[in-house]
Tab-separated table of C-alpha atoms and ligand atoms in Angstrom:
chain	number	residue	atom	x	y	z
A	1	UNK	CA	-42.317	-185.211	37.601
A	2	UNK	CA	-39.572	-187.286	38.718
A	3	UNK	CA	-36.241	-186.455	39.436
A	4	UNK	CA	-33.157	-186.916	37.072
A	5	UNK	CA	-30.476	-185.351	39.071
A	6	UNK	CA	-28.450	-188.106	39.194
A	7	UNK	CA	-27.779	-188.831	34.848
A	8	UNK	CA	-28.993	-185.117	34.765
A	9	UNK	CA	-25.045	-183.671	33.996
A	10	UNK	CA	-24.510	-187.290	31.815
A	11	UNK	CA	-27.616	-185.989	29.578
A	12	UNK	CA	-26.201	-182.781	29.714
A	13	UNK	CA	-22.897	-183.847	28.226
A	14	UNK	CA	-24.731	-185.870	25.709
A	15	UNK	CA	-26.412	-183.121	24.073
A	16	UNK	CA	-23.643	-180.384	24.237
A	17	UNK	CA	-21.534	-183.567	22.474
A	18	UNK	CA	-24.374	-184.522	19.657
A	19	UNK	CA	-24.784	-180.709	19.177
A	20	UNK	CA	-20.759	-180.471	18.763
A	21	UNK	CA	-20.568	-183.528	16.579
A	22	UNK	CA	-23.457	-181.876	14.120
A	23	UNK	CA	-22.324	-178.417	14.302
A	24	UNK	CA	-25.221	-177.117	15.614
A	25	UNK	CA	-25.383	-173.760	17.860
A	26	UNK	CA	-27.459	-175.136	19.954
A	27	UNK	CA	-29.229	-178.402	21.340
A	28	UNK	CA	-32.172	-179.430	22.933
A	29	UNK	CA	-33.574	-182.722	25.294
A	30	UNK	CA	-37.225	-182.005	25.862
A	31	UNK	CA	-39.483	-184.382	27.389
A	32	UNK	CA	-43.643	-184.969	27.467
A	33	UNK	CA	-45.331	-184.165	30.820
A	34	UNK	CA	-48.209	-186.518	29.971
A	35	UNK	CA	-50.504	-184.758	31.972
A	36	UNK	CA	-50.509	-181.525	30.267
A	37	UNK	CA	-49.755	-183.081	27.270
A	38	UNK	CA	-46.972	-180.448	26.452
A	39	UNK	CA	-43.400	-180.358	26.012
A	40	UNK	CA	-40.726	-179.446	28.668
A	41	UNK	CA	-37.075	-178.668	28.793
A	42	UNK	CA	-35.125	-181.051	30.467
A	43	UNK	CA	-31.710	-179.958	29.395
A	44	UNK	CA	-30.599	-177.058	26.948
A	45	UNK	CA	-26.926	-176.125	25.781
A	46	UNK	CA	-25.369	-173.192	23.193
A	47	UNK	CA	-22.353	-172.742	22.558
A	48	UNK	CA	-22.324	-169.085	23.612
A	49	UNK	CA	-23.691	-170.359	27.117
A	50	UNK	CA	-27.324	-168.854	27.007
A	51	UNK	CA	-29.968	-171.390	27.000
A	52	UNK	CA	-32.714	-169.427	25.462
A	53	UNK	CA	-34.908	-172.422	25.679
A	54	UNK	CA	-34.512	-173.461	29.041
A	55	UNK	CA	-37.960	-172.323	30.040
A	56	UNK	CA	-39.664	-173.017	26.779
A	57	UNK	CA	-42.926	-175.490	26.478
A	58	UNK	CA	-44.578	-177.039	23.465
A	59	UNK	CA	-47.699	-178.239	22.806
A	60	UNK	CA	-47.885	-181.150	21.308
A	61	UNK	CA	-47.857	-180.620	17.397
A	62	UNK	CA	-46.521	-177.202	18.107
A	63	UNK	CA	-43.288	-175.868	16.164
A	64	UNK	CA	-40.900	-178.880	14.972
A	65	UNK	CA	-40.535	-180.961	18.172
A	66	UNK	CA	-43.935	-180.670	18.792
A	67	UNK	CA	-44.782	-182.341	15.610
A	68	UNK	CA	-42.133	-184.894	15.408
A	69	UNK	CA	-43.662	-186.377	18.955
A	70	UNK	CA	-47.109	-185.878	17.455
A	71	UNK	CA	-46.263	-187.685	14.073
A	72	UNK	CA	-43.461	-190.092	16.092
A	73	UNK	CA	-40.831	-189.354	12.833
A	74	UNK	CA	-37.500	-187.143	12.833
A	75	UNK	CA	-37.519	-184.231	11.210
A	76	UNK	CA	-35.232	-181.326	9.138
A	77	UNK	CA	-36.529	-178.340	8.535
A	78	UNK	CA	-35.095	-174.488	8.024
A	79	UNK	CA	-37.084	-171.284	8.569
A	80	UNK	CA	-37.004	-168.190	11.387
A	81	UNK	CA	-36.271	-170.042	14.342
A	82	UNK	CA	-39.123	-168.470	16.196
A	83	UNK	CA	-41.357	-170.566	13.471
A	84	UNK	CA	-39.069	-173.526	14.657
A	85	UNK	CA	-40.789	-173.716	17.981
A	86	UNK	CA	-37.721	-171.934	19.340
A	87	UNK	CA	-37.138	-168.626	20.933
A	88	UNK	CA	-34.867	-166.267	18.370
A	89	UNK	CA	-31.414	-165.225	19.651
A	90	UNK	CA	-29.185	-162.965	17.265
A	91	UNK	CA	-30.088	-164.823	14.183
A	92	UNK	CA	-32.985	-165.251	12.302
A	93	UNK	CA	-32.998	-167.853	9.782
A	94	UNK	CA	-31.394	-171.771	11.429
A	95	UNK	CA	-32.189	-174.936	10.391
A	96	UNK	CA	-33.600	-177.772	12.484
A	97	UNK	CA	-32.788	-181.695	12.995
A	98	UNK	CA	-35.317	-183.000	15.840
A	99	UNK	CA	-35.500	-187.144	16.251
A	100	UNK	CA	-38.414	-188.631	18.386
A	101	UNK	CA	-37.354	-190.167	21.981
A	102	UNK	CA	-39.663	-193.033	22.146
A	103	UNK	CA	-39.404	-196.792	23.695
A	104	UNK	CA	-42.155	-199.464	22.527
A	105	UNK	CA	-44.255	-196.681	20.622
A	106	UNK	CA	-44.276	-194.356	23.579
A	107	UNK	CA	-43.415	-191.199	23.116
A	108	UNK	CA	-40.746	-189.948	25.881
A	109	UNK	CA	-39.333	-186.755	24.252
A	110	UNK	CA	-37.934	-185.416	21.549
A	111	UNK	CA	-34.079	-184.666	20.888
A	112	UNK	CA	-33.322	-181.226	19.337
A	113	UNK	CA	-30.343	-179.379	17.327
A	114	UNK	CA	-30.141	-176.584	15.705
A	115	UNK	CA	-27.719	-174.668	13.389
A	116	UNK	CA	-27.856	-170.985	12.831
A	117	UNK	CA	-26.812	-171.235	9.129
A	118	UNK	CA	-29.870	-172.187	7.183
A	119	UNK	CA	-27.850	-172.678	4.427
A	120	UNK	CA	-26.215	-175.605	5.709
A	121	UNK	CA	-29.608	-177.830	6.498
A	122	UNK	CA	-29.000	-181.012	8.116
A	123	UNK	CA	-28.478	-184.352	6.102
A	124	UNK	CA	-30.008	-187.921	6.129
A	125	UNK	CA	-26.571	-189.156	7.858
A	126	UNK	CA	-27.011	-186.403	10.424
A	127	UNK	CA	-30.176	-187.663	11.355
A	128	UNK	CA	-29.115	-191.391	11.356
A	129	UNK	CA	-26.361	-189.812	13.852
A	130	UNK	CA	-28.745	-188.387	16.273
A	131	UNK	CA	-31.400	-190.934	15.748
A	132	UNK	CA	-29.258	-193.784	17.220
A	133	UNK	CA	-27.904	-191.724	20.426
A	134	UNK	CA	-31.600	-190.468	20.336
A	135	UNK	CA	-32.727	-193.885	20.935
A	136	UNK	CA	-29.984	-194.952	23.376
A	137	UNK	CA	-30.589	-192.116	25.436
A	138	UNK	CA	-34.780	-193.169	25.478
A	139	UNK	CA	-33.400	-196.421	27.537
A	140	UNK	CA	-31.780	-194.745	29.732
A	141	UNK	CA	-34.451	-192.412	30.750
A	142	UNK	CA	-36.908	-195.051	30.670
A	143	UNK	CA	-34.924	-197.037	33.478
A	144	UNK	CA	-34.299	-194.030	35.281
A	145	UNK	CA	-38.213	-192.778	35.309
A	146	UNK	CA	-39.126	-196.498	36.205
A	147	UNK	CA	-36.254	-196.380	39.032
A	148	UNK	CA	-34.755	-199.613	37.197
A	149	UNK	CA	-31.490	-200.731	38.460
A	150	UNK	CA	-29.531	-197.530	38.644
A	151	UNK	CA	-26.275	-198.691	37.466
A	152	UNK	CA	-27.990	-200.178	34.535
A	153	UNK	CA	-29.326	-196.465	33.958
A	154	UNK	CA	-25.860	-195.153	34.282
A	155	UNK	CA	-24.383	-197.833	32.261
A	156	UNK	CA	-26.993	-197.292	28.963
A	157	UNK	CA	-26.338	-193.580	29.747
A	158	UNK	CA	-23.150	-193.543	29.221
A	159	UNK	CA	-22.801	-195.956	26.370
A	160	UNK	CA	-25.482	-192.746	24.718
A	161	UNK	CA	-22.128	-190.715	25.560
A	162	UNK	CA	-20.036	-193.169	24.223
A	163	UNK	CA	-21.888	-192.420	20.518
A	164	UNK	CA	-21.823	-189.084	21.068
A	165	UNK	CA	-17.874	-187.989	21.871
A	166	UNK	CA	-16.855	-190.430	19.146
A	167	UNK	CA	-19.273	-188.657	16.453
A	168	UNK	CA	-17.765	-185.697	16.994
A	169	UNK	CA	-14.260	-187.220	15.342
A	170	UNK	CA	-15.635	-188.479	11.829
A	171	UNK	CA	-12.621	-190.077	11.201
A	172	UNK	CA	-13.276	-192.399	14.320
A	173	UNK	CA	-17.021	-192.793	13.744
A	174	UNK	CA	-17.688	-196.771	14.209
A	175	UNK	CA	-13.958	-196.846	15.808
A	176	UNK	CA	-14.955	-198.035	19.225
A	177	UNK	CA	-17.263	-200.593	18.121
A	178	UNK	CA	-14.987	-202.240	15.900
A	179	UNK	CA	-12.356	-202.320	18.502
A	180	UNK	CA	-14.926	-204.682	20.902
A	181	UNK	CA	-15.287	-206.488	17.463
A	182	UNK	CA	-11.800	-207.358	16.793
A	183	UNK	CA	-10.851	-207.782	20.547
A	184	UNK	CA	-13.751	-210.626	21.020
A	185	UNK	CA	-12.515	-212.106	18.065
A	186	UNK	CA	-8.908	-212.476	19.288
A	187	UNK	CA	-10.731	-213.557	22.832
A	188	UNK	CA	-12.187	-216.453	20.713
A	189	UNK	CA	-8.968	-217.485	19.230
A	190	UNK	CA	-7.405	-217.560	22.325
A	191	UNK	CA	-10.147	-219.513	23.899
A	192	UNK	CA	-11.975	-216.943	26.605
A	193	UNK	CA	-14.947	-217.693	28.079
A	194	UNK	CA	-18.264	-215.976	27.187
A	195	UNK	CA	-18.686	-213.572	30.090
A	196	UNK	CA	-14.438	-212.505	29.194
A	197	UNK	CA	-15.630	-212.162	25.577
A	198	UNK	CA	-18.390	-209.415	26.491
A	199	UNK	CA	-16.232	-208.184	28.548
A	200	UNK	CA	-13.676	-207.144	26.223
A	201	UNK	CA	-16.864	-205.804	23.568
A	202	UNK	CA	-17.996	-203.627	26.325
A	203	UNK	CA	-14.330	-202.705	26.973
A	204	UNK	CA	-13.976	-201.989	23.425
A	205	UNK	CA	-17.202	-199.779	23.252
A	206	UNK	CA	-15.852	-197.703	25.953
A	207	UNK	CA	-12.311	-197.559	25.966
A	208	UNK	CA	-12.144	-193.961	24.377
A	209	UNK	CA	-14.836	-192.883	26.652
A	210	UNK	CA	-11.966	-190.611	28.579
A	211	UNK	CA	-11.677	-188.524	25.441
A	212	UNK	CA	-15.076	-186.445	26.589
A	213	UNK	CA	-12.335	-184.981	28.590
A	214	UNK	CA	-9.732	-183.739	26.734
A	215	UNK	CA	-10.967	-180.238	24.733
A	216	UNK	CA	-11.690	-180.017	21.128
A	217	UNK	CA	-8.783	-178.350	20.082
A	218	UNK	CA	-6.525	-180.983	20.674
A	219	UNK	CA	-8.939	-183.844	20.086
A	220	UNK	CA	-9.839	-182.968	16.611
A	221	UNK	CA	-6.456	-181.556	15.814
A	222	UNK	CA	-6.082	-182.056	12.099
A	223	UNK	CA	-2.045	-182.699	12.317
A	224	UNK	CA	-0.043	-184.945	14.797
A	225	UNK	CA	-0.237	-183.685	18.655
A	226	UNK	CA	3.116	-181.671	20.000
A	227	UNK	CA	4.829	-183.252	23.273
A	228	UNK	CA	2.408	-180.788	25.595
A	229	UNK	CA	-0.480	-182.119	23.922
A	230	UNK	CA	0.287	-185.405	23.880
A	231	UNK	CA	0.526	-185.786	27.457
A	232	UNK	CA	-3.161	-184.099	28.146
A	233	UNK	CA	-4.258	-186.386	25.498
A	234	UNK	CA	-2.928	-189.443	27.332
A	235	UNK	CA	-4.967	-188.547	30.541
A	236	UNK	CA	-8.333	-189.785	28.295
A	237	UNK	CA	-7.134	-193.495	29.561
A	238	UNK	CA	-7.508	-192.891	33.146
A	239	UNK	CA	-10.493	-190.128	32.630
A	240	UNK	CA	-12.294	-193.164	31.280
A	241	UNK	CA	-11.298	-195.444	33.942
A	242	UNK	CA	-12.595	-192.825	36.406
A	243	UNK	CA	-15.932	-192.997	33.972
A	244	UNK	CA	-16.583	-196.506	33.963
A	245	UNK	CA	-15.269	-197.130	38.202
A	246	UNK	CA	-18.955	-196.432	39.417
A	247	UNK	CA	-21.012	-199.657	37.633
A	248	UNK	CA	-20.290	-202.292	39.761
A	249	UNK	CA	-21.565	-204.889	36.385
A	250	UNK	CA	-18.192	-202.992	34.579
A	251	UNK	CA	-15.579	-204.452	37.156
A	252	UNK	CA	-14.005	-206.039	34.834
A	253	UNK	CA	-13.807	-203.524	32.334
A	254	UNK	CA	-12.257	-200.959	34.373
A	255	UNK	CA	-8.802	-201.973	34.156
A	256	UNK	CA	-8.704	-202.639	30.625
A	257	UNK	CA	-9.847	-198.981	30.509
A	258	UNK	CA	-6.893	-197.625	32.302
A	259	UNK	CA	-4.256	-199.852	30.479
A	260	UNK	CA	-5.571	-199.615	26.538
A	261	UNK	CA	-2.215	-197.358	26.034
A	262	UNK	CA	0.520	-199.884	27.725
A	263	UNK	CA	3.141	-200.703	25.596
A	264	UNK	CA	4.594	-204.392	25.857
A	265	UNK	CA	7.910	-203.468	26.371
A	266	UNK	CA	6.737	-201.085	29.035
A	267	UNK	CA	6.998	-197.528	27.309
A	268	UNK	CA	3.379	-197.372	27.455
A	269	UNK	CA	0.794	-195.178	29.484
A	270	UNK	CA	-0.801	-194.780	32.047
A	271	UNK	CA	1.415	-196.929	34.404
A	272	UNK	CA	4.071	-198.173	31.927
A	273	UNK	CA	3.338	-201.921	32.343
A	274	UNK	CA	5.402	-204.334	31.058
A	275	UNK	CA	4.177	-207.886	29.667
A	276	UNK	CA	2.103	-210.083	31.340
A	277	UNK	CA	1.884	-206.944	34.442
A	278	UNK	CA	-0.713	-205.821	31.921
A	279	UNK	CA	-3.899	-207.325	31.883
A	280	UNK	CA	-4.960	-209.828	29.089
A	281	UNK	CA	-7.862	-207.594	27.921
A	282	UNK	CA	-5.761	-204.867	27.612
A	283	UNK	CA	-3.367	-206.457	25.718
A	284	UNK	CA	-6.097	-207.324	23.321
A	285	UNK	CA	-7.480	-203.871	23.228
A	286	UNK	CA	-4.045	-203.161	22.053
A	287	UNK	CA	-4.136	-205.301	19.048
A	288	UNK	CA	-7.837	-204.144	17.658
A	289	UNK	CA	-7.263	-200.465	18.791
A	290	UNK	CA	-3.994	-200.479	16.578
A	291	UNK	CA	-5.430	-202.604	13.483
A	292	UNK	CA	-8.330	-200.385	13.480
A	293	UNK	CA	-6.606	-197.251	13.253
A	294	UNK	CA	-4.265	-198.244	10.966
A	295	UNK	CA	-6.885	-199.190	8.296
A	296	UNK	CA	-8.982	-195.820	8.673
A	297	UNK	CA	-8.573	-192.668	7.330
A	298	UNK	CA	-6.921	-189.849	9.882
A	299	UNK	CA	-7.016	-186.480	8.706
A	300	UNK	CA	-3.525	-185.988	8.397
A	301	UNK	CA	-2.646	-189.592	6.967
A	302	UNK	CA	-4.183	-192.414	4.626
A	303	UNK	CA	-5.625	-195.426	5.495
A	304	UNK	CA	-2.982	-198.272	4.669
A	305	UNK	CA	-4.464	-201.878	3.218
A	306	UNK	CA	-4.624	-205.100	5.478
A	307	UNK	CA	-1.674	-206.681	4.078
A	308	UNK	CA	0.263	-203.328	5.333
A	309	UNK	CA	-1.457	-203.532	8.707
A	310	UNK	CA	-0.538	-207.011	9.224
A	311	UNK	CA	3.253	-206.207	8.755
A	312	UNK	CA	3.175	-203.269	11.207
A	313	UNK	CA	1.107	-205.863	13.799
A	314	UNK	CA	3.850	-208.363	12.739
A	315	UNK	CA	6.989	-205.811	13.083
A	316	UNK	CA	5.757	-204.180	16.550
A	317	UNK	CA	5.205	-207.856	18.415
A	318	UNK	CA	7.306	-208.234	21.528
A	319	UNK	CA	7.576	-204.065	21.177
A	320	UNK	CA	4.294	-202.392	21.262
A	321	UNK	CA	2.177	-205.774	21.544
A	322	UNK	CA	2.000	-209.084	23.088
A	323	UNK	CA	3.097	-211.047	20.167
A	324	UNK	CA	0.782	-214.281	21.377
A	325	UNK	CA	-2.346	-211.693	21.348
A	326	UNK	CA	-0.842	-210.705	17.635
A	327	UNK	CA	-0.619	-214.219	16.295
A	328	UNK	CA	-4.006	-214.703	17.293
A	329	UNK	CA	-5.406	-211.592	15.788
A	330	UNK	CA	-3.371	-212.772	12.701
A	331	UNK	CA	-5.391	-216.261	12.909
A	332	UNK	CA	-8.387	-214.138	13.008
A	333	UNK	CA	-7.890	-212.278	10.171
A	334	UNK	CA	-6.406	-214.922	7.696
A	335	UNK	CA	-9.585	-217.417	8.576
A	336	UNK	CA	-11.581	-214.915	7.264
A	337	UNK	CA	-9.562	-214.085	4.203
A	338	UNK	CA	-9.807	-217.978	3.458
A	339	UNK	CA	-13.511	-218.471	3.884
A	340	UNK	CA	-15.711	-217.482	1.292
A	341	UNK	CA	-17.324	-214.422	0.840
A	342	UNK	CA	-20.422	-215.389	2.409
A	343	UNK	CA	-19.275	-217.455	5.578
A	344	UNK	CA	-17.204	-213.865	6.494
A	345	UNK	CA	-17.910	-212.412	9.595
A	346	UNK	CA	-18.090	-208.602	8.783
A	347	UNK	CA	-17.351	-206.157	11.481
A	348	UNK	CA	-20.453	-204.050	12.510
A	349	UNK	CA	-20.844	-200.993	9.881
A	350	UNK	CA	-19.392	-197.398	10.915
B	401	LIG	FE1	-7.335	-194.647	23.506
């Protein structure tokens, strides 16, 4: 068996997010040791801090993981958990969401959570959730048993993360993708080369990554932060930096990580930059951060239409933003309005 000390805390934090984000009790990584063809543990997390399972092995076909890597399909299902393939705790009856970890029809593992309400069974979105970190997490552990490039390893890793902090917000689901979206698209308008336009997408993907950080309570807070909380909230800029330092193929990204929160005028965070001290990228990140969240849903507010977007992008230029970075998001935006329905270029899906 090979050793996965070094993403073994990153898969750790992956599954105690996914579980958060699905409101399960508990999750589950377990992975096949080919030669016994059985399941292992690999990592285990509850929220009460026992990990029941940590010693538990399947075979294959046995209790719900077992069959999912036996029939290579996620599965829901609800019934004693001991029937579940899973050793009982307190409760009896929990309900089960397992996806398959595979990579080119190979069956690595299988992903696990599980709710101790079994009247609240998992839905088709909550397995389209788990499925896709499910299957970002498979290339990570792939590289890592193959000793691929370990930065690469750490790099899909943490992009698995990425998924799973922001799911736990479902106001902010697709947030972070759409950001590297909109921020290559004012990169084009500006004329940026290729490797500065994946650049900022990768920047975008990861900008929130600091926010596996800062604790629930203020993170999913349902009503606007108080001065106290605000200020541990604005540590997720320079938690992510600290995040993304180590991958040496990131460089670049780094620093747009730190500054995402500078303010043109300099009352921004972490450094309070002013103008062209901040970097371009961040600058950008800015713009599509700020047009992004002012056209979703927050819990506490409504999503406002484009036209009022544009305004507030238009009436905070030369305060919170660059205005050249908001005249060419503004470009952007009204090219695509003009073009027909069919020639748009649609940001990626939530
Ligand atoms: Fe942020």
């Amino acid at each position: 068996m090979n050793s996965y000390e070094g993403i073994d805390n990153l898969l750790n934090l992956i599954i105690e997010n996914s579980a958060a984000a699905l409101e399960a009790q508990r999750g589950t990584l377990m992975l096949v040791d080919g030669e016994k063809q059985e399941l292992y543990v690999k990592t285990a997390w509850s929220n009460n801090g026992q990990t029941a399972d940590a010693n538990l092995r399947l075979k294959i076909g046995e209790g719900i993981p077992g069959l999912v890597v036996k029939e290579r399909r996620a599965m829901r299902s609800t019934g004693k958990s001991s029937s579940l393939g899973f050793s009982n705790t307190h409760q009896d009856e929990a309900t089960v969401l397992s996806v398959p970890l595979q990579l080119r029809d190979h069956p690595l593992g299988v992903l696990t959570v599980l709710r101790e309400d079994a009247e609240r069974p998992f839905t088709e979105d909550d397995e389209m959730l788990l499925g896709s970190i499910g299957s970002q997490m498979a290339v990570a552990i792939e590289n890592y048993r193959l000793n691929l490039d370990v930065e690469r390893t750490y790099l899909e890793t943490i992009m698995a993360l990425a998924l799973a902090v922001e799911a736990k917000d479902p106001y902010s689901a697709g947030h972070s993708k759409r950001v590297g979206y909109y921020a290559m698209k004012i990169g084009e308008q500006i004329g940026l080369d290729e490797e500065m336009l994946r650049t900022l997408n990768d920047a975008g993907v990861l900008h929130d990554i600091g926010k596996i950080g800062i604790k629930d309570e203020i993170l999913l807070k349902p009503a606007p932060l108080d001065p106290d909380e605000q200020k541990i909230m604005q540590q997720h800029s320079a938690i992510g930096e600290a995040i993304v330092r180590p991958i040496r193929s990131l460089s670049k990204v780094v620093a747009l990580v730190r500054h995402h929160h500078e303010r043109f005028d300099g009352a921004g965070y972490p450094n309070g930059l002013k103008g062209e001290a901040i970097p371009l990228g961040a600058r950008i990140l800015a713009v599509a951060d700020t047009y992004d969240a002012i056209i979703t849903d927050r819990p506490y507010r409504k999503r406002m239409s484009i036209e009022r977007a544009k305004d507030e992008l238009r009436r905070n230029a030369g305060h919170q933003h660059d205005p050249a970075v908001v005249e060419a998001f503004l470009r952007f935006v009204e090219g695509k309005e003009e073009r027909p329905a069919s020639a748009k270029s649609q940001p990626p899906a939530a």
